[in-house]
Tab-separated table of C-alpha atoms in Angstrom:
chain	number	residue	atom	x	y	z
A	1	LYS	CA	0.000	0.000	0.000
A	2	ASN	CA	1.294	3.421	-0.946
A	3	GLN	CA	1.918	5.456	2.176
A	4	VAL	CA	3.721	8.600	3.304
A	5	GLU	CA	4.770	8.951	6.922
A	6	GLN	CA	5.970	12.239	8.374
A	7	SER	CA	7.739	13.019	11.605
A	8	PRO	CA	7.560	14.652	13.980
A	9	GLN	CA	3.825	15.233	14.140
A	10	SER	CA	4.439	18.652	15.666
A	11	LEU	CA	7.443	20.775	16.520
A	12	ILE	CA	8.052	23.985	18.462
A	13	ILE	CA	11.257	25.944	17.913
A	14	LEU	CA	12.610	29.366	18.804
A	15	GLU	CA	12.827	32.031	16.157
A	16	GLY	CA	16.192	31.962	14.430
A	17	LYS	CA	16.811	28.265	15.051
A	18	ASN	CA	17.074	25.571	12.386
A	19	CYS	CA	14.902	22.464	12.137
A	20	THR	CA	14.524	19.354	9.997
A	21	LEU	CA	11.314	17.593	9.089
A	22	GLN	CA	11.263	13.973	7.933
A	23	CYS	CA	9.257	12.107	5.315
A	24	ASN	CA	9.366	8.345	4.655
A	25	TYR	CA	7.395	6.820	1.832
A	26	THR	CA	6.510	3.467	0.350
A	27	VAL	CA	5.033	4.802	-2.888
A	28	SER	CA	6.002	2.807	-5.934
A	29	PRO	CA	6.814	3.321	-8.717
A	30	PHE	CA	8.138	6.666	-7.585
A	31	SER	CA	7.731	9.713	-9.788
A	32	ASN	CA	8.448	12.754	-7.663
A	33	LEU	CA	8.186	14.183	-4.177
A	34	ARG	CA	6.926	17.596	-3.188
A	35	TRP	CA	6.948	19.546	0.017
A	36	TYR	CA	4.010	21.870	0.584
A	37	LYS	CA	3.542	24.581	3.185
A	38	GLN	CA	0.009	25.046	4.476
A	39	ASP	CA	-0.887	28.028	6.629
A	40	THR	CA	-3.823	27.497	8.960
A	41	GLY	CA	-7.129	27.568	7.117
A	42	ARG	CA	-5.509	28.008	3.707
A	43	GLY	CA	-4.582	25.787	0.809
A	44	PRO	CA	-1.143	24.147	0.526
A	45	VAL	CA	1.528	25.940	-1.475
A	46	SER	CA	4.390	24.064	-3.120
A	47	LEU	CA	7.889	24.667	-1.755
A	48	THR	CA	10.010	22.196	-3.688
A	49	ILE	CA	9.690	19.286	-6.089
A	50	MET	CA	12.248	16.534	-6.421
A	51	THR	CA	12.532	13.789	-8.984
A	52	PHE	CA	14.312	10.470	-8.706
A	53	SER	CA	17.672	11.816	-9.816
A	54	GLU	CA	17.762	14.835	-7.528
A	55	ASN	CA	19.350	14.675	-4.085
A	56	THR	CA	19.049	18.253	-2.900
A	57	LYS	CA	17.003	21.258	-3.841
A	58	SER	CA	16.814	24.648	-2.166
A	59	ASN	CA	14.217	27.368	-2.116
A	60	GLY	CA	15.485	30.250	-0.037
A	61	ARG	CA	15.769	29.097	3.576
A	62	TYR	CA	14.160	25.762	2.696
A	63	THR	CA	16.358	22.849	1.599
A	64	ALA	CA	14.886	19.490	0.676
A	65	THR	CA	16.847	16.281	0.355
A	66	LEU	CA	15.853	12.999	-1.205
A	67	ASP	CA	17.312	9.523	-0.823
A	68	ALA	CA	15.471	7.380	-3.339
A	69	ASP	CA	17.232	4.231	-2.156
A	70	THR	CA	15.980	4.486	1.408
A	71	LYS	CA	12.791	6.287	0.314
A	72	GLN	CA	13.370	9.162	2.660
A	73	SER	CA	13.182	12.912	2.300
A	74	SER	CA	13.849	15.765	4.653
A	75	LEU	CA	13.007	19.443	4.690
A	76	HIS	CA	15.519	21.655	6.465
A	77	ILE	CA	14.509	25.164	7.490
A	78	THR	CA	17.318	27.566	8.263
A	79	ALA	CA	17.096	30.610	10.517
A	80	SER	CA	13.400	30.103	11.181
A	81	GLN	CA	11.004	33.027	11.195
A	82	LEU	CA	7.627	33.461	12.858
A	83	SER	CA	6.024	33.255	9.420
A	84	ASP	CA	7.353	29.708	9.035
A	85	SER	CA	4.691	28.570	11.494
A	86	ALA	CA	2.526	26.255	9.388
A	87	SER	CA	1.931	22.635	8.485
A	88	TYR	CA	4.455	21.084	6.127
A	89	ILE	CA	3.091	18.308	3.979
A	90	CYS	CA	5.083	15.732	2.061
A	91	VAL	CA	3.376	14.538	-1.129
A	92	VAL	CA	4.682	11.669	-3.224
A	93	SER	CA	3.562	11.057	-6.767
A	94	ALA	CA	3.326	7.545	-8.202
A	95	ARG	CA	4.241	7.096	-11.825
A	96	ASN	CA	1.664	5.499	-14.101
A	97	SER	CA	-0.555	4.651	-11.197
A	98	GLY	CA	-3.980	3.199	-11.854
A	99	ASN	CA	-5.248	4.883	-8.712
A	100	THR	CA	-4.729	8.386	-7.447
A	101	PRO	CA	-1.109	9.218	-8.115
A	102	LEU	CA	-0.729	11.709	-5.242
A	103	VAL	CA	-0.181	10.290	-1.762
A	104	PHE	CA	-0.244	12.807	1.077
A	105	GLY	CA	1.436	12.635	4.452
A	106	LYS	CA	-0.383	13.885	7.541
A	107	GLY	CA	1.976	16.808	7.811
A	108	THR	CA	4.217	18.252	10.502
A	109	ARG	CA	2.816	21.188	12.434
A	110	LEU	CA	5.654	23.679	13.025
A	111	SER	CA	5.332	26.502	15.522
A	112	VAL	CA	8.052	29.142	15.621
A	113	ILE	CA	7.979	31.229	18.784
A	114	ALA	CA	9.762	34.434	19.710
B	1	GLU	CA	-2.352	33.680	-5.270
B	2	THR	CA	-2.137	30.229	-6.805
B	3	GLY	CA	-4.555	30.825	-9.679
B	4	VAL	CA	-7.196	28.617	-8.087
B	5	THR	CA	-10.084	30.456	-6.446
B	6	GLN	CA	-12.636	28.908	-4.123
B	7	THR	CA	-15.877	30.407	-2.857
B	8	PRO	CA	-17.166	30.785	-0.292
B	9	ARG	CA	-14.229	30.799	2.139
B	10	HIS	CA	-16.482	29.888	5.051
B	11	LEU	CA	-19.855	28.155	5.126
B	12	VAL	CA	-22.147	27.153	7.950
B	13	MET	CA	-25.091	24.991	7.001
B	14	GLY	CA	-27.780	22.938	8.672
B	15	MET	CA	-28.146	19.248	8.002
B	16	THR	CA	-31.232	19.819	5.856
B	17	ASN	CA	-29.723	22.588	3.728
B	18	LYS	CA	-28.467	22.416	0.167
B	19	LYS	CA	-25.390	24.424	-0.719
B	20	SER	CA	-22.662	24.429	-3.346
B	21	LEU	CA	-18.933	25.063	-3.260
B	22	LYS	CA	-17.324	26.667	-6.285
B	23	CYS	CA	-13.825	26.388	-7.662
B	24	GLU	CA	-12.344	28.253	-10.591
B	25	GLN	CA	-8.873	28.012	-12.088
B	26	HIS	CA	-7.236	30.379	-14.538
B	27	LEU	CA	-4.182	28.247	-15.246
B	28	GLY	CA	-5.344	26.391	-18.323
B	29	HIS	CA	-5.120	23.093	-16.478
B	30	ASN	CA	-6.969	20.004	-17.613
B	31	ALA	CA	-7.399	18.231	-14.293
B	32	MET	CA	-9.282	19.422	-11.223
B	33	TYR	CA	-9.680	17.814	-7.833
B	34	TRP	CA	-11.737	18.015	-4.669
B	35	TYR	CA	-10.012	17.149	-1.402
B	36	LYS	CA	-11.342	16.958	2.148
B	37	GLN	CA	-9.094	17.870	5.055
B	38	SER	CA	-10.316	16.954	8.508
B	39	ALA	CA	-8.463	17.814	11.689
B	40	LYS	CA	-5.290	15.754	12.206
B	41	LYS	CA	-5.857	13.731	9.039
B	42	PRO	CA	-4.074	13.856	5.687
B	43	LEU	CA	-5.835	15.275	2.690
B	44	GLU	CA	-8.397	12.839	1.355
B	45	LEU	CA	-9.051	12.811	-2.358
B	46	MET	CA	-12.767	12.930	-3.150
B	47	PHE	CA	-13.144	13.451	-6.877
B	48	VAL	CA	-10.980	13.884	-9.943
B	49	TYR	CA	-11.994	15.415	-13.229
B	50	ASN	CA	-9.753	15.186	-16.267
B	51	PHE	CA	-10.851	17.074	-19.369
B	52	LYS	CA	-14.266	17.579	-17.721
B	53	GLU	CA	-14.757	13.847	-17.289
B	54	GLN	CA	-14.903	12.313	-13.822
B	55	THR	CA	-12.067	9.840	-13.589
B	56	GLU	CA	-12.175	9.046	-9.919
B	57	ASN	CA	-14.685	8.886	-7.109
B	58	ASN	CA	-13.101	7.677	-3.907
B	59	SER	CA	-16.179	6.085	-2.355
B	60	VAL	CA	-17.610	9.452	-1.465
B	61	PRO	CA	-21.175	9.461	-0.043
B	62	SER	CA	-23.856	10.549	-2.458
B	63	ARG	CA	-24.653	13.604	-0.326
B	64	PHE	CA	-21.601	15.075	-2.073
B	65	SER	CA	-22.234	15.629	-5.770
B	66	PRO	CA	-19.544	17.112	-8.044
B	67	GLU	CA	-20.115	18.978	-11.263
B	68	CYS	CA	-17.584	20.075	-13.845
B	69	PRO	CA	-19.267	22.151	-16.574
B	70	ASN	CA	-15.943	23.038	-18.210
B	71	SER	CA	-12.254	22.603	-17.560
B	72	SER	CA	-12.036	25.865	-15.609
B	73	HIS	CA	-14.885	25.346	-13.160
B	74	LEU	CA	-15.653	22.724	-10.572
B	75	PHE	CA	-18.552	22.580	-8.158
B	76	LEU	CA	-19.322	20.461	-5.132
B	77	HIS	CA	-23.027	20.276	-4.365
B	78	LEU	CA	-23.890	19.481	-0.779
B	79	HIS	CA	-27.164	18.184	0.631
B	80	THR	CA	-28.288	16.545	3.875
B	81	LEU	CA	-24.789	16.622	5.297
B	82	GLN	CA	-23.774	15.296	8.692
B	83	PRO	CA	-21.785	17.082	11.414
B	84	GLU	CA	-18.808	14.817	10.694
B	85	ASP	CA	-18.665	16.339	7.221
B	86	SER	CA	-17.389	19.553	8.790
B	87	ALA	CA	-13.905	20.077	7.360
B	88	LEU	CA	-11.766	22.181	5.063
B	89	TYR	CA	-12.625	21.406	1.449
B	90	LEU	CA	-9.813	22.093	-0.956
B	91	CYS	CA	-9.923	22.364	-4.705
B	92	ALA	CA	-6.798	21.797	-6.762
B	93	SER	CA	-5.814	21.691	-10.395
B	94	SER	CA	-2.890	20.335	-12.374
B	95	GLN	CA	-1.861	20.400	-16.001
B	96	ASP	CA	-2.993	16.834	-16.493
B	97	TRP	CA	-4.274	14.064	-14.236
B	98	GLY	CA	-1.474	12.839	-12.047
B	99	THR	CA	1.260	14.949	-13.612
B	100	GLY	CA	2.646	18.315	-12.846
B	101	GLU	CA	2.322	20.313	-9.710
B	102	ALA	CA	-1.049	20.515	-7.996
B	103	PHE	CA	-2.103	24.089	-7.297
B	104	PHE	CA	-4.530	24.462	-4.428
B	105	GLY	CA	-7.218	26.981	-3.705
B	106	GLN	CA	-7.579	28.595	-0.294
B	107	GLY	CA	-10.263	26.153	0.697
B	108	THR	CA	-13.786	26.416	2.057
B	109	ARG	CA	-14.165	25.907	5.794
B	110	LEU	CA	-17.445	24.035	6.131
B	111	THR	CA	-19.307	23.660	9.403
B	112	VAL	CA	-22.408	21.486	9.527
B	113	VAL	CA	-24.699	22.206	12.476
């Protein structure tokens, strides 16, 4: 069964600190992996997309890594800001899937405090 | 803005009411989706439309009825809902079904009383 597991479920950090969110998946055959940021009560917004051949991709203070062998991804946030407080959702796309190709994780709820 | 617009943003309805959620995308995408997001649960796919044709219905109760009159508009008609249907309903679109990035609307926060 295609699944995406994220950890931790929630995280509280001080403003200015770094943090890393984890995503493990069992989706196969793998097509790509995206990290979305979802502010409370709003729709998710894409941060990064990674394909099988990509190991690292950055978007400002956000850096995503992908290990396709171990089926793990991480999202590292540097020098966190209060506006980073949101849910971060890992979404894995299955290639040529007969069912829905997008498998969502439950998300990690990040709270950045002053 | 993501190019996907949902209305209304908030909706409170009684269990005997009939209401509709609207989604519009200006991205020229061919696929549109309805998702349900309940508290502490991952997004649940409800319906998929590809080129205006429904390609997927994930065992959604018949009290939810989708409509896709054209590739830019998607509706979700609601009737005789239950309190457990209260959730954030998200519309998304992508270039084609299952490919490309999914762009999400802001969602409609639905409360059934």
